[in-house]
Amino acid sequence: MNDQMNPSVDAPVVIRPYGDTTGDGMVQVSFTLPLAHDKRAEGAALQLANKMGISPALVVHAKAMGPEFTFFIVYGTVHHLVEVDKVVVFERDYELLTPKDANAAVREQLGRPLVTVGACIGSDAHTVGIDAILNIKGFAGEKGLEYYGEFEVHNLGAQVSVPELVNQAIAFHADAVLVSQVVTQKDAHLANVRELTAAFREAYPHGRRPLIVVGGPRFDPTMAAELGVDRIFGKGTTPGEVASYLVHAMVNQQRKASDV
Amino acid sequence: MTNLLHLPADDVTRARALAAEAGAPVVAIARAHSTSSVERAVLRLAGICGADVDGTPWVNRLVDEVAAQVGLESGVALPVWNALEQSEDLVTLAQRAAAGRVDFALPTGPAREVAMANATRAVSLGLERIDSQRRHRELLVASLATPKRPWIYLIVATGNINEDIPQAQAAAREGADVIAVIRSTGQSLLDYVPEGATTEGYAGTYATQENFKLMRAALDETSAELGRYIRLTNYASGLCMPEMATLAGLERLDMMLNDSMYGILFRDINPIRTFVDQRFSRQIHARAGIIINTGEDNYLTTADPIEAAHTVTVSQLLNEFFAHEAGLADWQIGLGHAFEINPDTPNSFQLELAHALLARELFPDAPLKWMPPTKHMTGDIFRGYLLDGFFNLAGMLTGQDILLVGMMTEAVVTPWLSDRDLALQNVQYVRNAAAGLRDDFHPSRTGLIAVRGRHVLAEAIGLLDRIADTGLLNAIADGTFGLMHRPANKGKGLAGVITKDPYYFNPASLLLEGPVSA
């Protein structure tokens, strides 16, 4: 177990949490148990801490919250070892940008606003998703794309027909079309997206159509190619992720275009 | 009135005069128009409720059918009461109309007189129920202890009314004076009010008449248990402001979020639609004795809270003007503002105090709503807890009335039971430790706080001057507020805006406006 102190490597491969001494393994957790505050509740908190691998554990604070709940703060030692060389980091294929950086990239790379047209297509009246991404109100503490000065946003709202969406995309010179689909009865979301991509293929010359991005809680993000769209976003996507992706995709497209 | 910031009296007078000058043309537009939601609210006052098998409320079916047949330019009341058969109720009429078995017409001559009288009688019953709910609240408040200010405002948002109720009751027992039930995401953009008790919502619970009723009944029980009247809050913002206000009045809600411009700026709702809807909804709130909460905190989450401080003041002055015009008394105008300055800014606490005091001094009789930090709550819950402590202290020191309790887990999770408990301990510590501090707080006339307060007022006057000059609708179109451009001929709900014709008749508006307007 002394390999974590091995002086021959730059950084230790195996580490433990650090309280005030290397290797002490100290952690602090807080939680609530649905028990009235008494000795038994404190014992229960200790039991939970032990089962979490905290041993010895010390209940440093216990407070009744009403007659049926108790809040605990527990300090103690964990014996788990963190193997740093086995940590796997998920790398997304584009960089997350702040609104400021996204705006700067659009200004520099496009030299004009990035035009985004959004809608819910077919019978879907659930604008929750598209509004969370586009409206300035935003989602999860992030402002929507309307907040981005270099994005020109047209939110067409709900129950937009595919031909109408194509016409609007052409009229606005859309760089990107964002479609949100919540209703999934009889796989309506998949049928609608296939209709959408077919219509855009017909309406635009090859390779010139806007980016097509779809989103909704029931989409599988790996199905993008199969559905003929550029990107699928699933549940919990924030406006910043969408904006960052659009900037990434547009800038790459520009590069490709200027390479030719 | 105290004058801790040494505001020049002429500036205060001028700011109000400019707000009135900017607002008056918008009131004229609001009076010349109605909306589909105003018309639906008229029918709701007359007692229509329920929905068809697809969940579309009967009131929507009926108003849509009237609109398709004869238009709404003369109002929905005349064709509806003209079509009502002897002893038929509105739901039955709506069902007949939905089946295509009613021919609506605009009555003339004696038939018009009869329809007007019957409509007025039916709508009066709804207003009488709102009046009796108001009297009932006044009795309860008088018989129970009055909570000291600031009132502690806590949010529940489970999505399920059956979960909301025990959480709200628990929050009240822990010290909340006001319970707000957050609505399901996106409800503000629904052009109808869902029906019935609901158990599925997204990041909130649908506002329905039945949910209002269930929660008010539960809080009445808890109020009796605690000997303290617990107030209930919901949202009148969105496409259904008039109907939400009506249902809130009928079911004795106590406070409603109702901002004159929020829907326009942050939800892209058509400006005319919003101004018409907010005017009618505020007339109902005035009648119902409901306190409105305005949404100025939202400006500070989008724009820089120091640079945009004066836009909050401008919005407060406009909200006050529109509220007074709609009949709300000062004690009903809960103007909003927030603690959102970047905590890394030098002297940020003094700046917060200056802004909070400015609102206090400008609106001495308004129950100000003080909103906690959200923008700089980073997930570092320990730092967040400290920031909330400073927010609470600023609230105490500047005499805020309604204190929305900040959660250290803001932007991390929906508040846990323990988050709420810790947040309330934070408030209670500050309330106790700094109970008398306000009496000892006299910023120097030449100090940062007073100078900043006067500066923000001067900036607000400058902006109001420009708005009065260019017109409020143009200012909104140009992106003056919250950086958003919202032209008057765009936005959601535009199709529901109606230009009144000379025969327009709305018994609710006539009763709410009093005998002055005919």
Coordinates of N, CA and C in Angstrom, one line a residue, chain A residues 189-190 216-224 226-227 232-234:
Chain A
H189 N -42.8 11.0 -32.7 CA -41.6 11.8 -32.8 C -40.6 11.4 -33.9
L190 N -40.5 10.1 -34.1 CA -39.6 9.6 -35.1 C -40.1 9.8 -36.5
G216 N -35.7 16.2 -27.3 CA -36.9 15.7 -26.6 C -36.5 14.6 -25.7
P217 N -37.3 14.3 -24.7 CA -37.0 13.4 -23.6 C -36.8 12.0 -24.0
R218 N -37.5 11.6 -25.2 CA -37.5 10.2 -25.5 C -36.6 9.8 -26.7
F219 N -35.8 10.8 -27.2 CA -34.9 10.5 -28.3 C -33.6 9.8 -27.8
D220 N -33.1 9.0 -28.7 CA -31.8 8.3 -28.4 C -30.7 9.1 -29.2
P221 N -29.8 9.8 -28.5 CA -28.9 10.7 -29.2 C -28.0 9.9 -30.2
T222 N -27.9 8.6 -30.2 CA -27.1 7.9 -31.1 C -27.8 7.7 -32.5
M223 N -29.1 8.1 -32.5 CA -29.9 7.8 -33.7 C -29.8 9.0 -34.8
A224 N -28.9 9.9 -34.6 CA -28.9 11.1 -35.4 C -28.7 10.7 -36.9
E226 N -29.2 7.9 -38.4 CA -30.3 7.1 -38.9 C -31.5 8.0 -39.3
L227 N -31.7 9.1 -38.5 CA -32.9 10.0 -38.8 C -32.5 11.1 -39.7
I232 N -28.9 15.1 -32.0 CA -30.0 14.8 -31.1 C -29.7 15.2 -29.7
F233 N -30.5 16.0 -29.1 CA -30.3 16.3 -27.7 C -31.4 15.6 -26.8
G234 N -31.0 15.0 -25.7 CA -31.9 14.3 -24.9 C -32.3 15.1 -23.7

